[in-house]
Short mmCIF file of C-alpha atoms in Angstrom, two decimals:
data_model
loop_
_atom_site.label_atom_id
_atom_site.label_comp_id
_atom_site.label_asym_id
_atom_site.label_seq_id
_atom_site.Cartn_x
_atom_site.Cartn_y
_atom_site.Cartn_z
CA UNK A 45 3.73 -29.69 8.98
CA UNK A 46 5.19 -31.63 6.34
CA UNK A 47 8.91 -31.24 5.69
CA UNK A 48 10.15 -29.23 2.61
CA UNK A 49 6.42 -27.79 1.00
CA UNK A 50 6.89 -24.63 3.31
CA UNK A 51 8.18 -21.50 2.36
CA UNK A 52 10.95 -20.00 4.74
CA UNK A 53 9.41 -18.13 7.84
CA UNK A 54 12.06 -15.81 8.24
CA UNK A 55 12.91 -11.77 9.63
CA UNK A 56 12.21 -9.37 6.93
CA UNK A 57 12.07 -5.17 6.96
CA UNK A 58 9.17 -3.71 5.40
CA UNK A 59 9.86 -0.55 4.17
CA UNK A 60 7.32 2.67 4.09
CA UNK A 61 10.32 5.28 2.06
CA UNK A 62 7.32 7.78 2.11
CA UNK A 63 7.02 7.80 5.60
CA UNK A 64 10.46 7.34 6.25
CA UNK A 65 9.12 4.36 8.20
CA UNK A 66 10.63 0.51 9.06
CA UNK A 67 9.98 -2.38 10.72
CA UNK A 68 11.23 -5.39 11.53
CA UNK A 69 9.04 -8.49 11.10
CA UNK A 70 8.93 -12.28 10.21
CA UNK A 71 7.39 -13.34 6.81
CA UNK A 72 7.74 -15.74 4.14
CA UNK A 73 7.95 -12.57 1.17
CA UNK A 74 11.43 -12.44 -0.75
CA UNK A 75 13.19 -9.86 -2.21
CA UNK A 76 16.56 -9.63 -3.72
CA UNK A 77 17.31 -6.25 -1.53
CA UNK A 78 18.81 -5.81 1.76
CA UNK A 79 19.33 -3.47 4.91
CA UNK A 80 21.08 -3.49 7.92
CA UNK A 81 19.41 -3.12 10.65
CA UNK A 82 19.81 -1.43 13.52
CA UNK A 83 20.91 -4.78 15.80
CA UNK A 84 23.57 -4.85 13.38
CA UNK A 85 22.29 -7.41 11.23
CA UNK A 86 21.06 -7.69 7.64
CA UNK A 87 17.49 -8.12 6.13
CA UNK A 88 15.67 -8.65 3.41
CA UNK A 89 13.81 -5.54 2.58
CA UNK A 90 10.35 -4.97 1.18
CA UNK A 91 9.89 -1.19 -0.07
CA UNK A 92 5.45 -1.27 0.33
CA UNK A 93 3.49 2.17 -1.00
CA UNK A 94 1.61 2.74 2.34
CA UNK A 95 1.82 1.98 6.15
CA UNK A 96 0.60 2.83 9.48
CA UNK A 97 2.75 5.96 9.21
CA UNK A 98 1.44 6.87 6.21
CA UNK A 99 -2.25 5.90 6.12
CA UNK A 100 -4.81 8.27 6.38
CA UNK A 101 -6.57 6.43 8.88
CA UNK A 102 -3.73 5.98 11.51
CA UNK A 103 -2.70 9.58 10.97
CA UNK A 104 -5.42 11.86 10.88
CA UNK A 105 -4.75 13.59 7.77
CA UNK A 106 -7.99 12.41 5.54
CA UNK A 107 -8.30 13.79 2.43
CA UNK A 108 -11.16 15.30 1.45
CA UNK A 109 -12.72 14.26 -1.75
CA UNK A 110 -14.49 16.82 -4.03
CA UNK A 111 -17.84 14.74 -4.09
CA UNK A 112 -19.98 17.29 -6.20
CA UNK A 113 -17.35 18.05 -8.62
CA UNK A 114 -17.28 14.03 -9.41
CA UNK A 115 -21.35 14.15 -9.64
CA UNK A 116 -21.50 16.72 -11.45
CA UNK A 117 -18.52 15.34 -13.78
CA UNK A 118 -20.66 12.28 -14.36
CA UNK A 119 -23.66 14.04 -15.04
CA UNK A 120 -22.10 16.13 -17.67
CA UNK A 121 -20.63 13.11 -19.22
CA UNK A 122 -23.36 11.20 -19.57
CA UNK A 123 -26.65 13.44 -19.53
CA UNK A 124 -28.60 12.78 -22.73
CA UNK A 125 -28.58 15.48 -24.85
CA UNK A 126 -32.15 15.13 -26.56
CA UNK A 127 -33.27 12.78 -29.47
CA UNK A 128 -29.40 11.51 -31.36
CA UNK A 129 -29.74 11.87 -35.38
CA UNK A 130 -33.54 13.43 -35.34
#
């Protein structure tokens, strides 16, 4: 690797506050926030929307997803409505 083009490779906490969910990693991200750790130390921290504690695939919880009301949404909005202006 050439010297200096790199961005810093570095420990960083990304944070799930949803989830109530951390973990310590190593990334190049930055952020102007920080936590202390539990080894005592401090991190950046990266607050993310959705993790592996939250996900609906690693937890179980799917939603379910009202499927005909959505059809039948689109179908109302757009059905024709016989000849426009006759």
């Amino acid at each position: 690797m050439k010297p200096g083009i790199h961005p810093e490779y570095r420990p960083v906490v990304y944070r799930d506050k949803d989830a109530d969910f951390a973990f310590l990693t190593r990334s190049t991200t930055t952020s102007d926030q920080t936590i202390e750790w539990t080894d005592g130390n401090t991190y950046p921290v990266i607050d993310v929307q959705i993790s592996s504690a939250s996900h609906p695939f690693w937890t179980g919880k799917q939603r379910l997803l009202d499927t005909a009301g959505r059809v039948e949404k689109f179908r109302n909005k757009y059905a024709r409505r016989g000849p426009q202006g006759r």
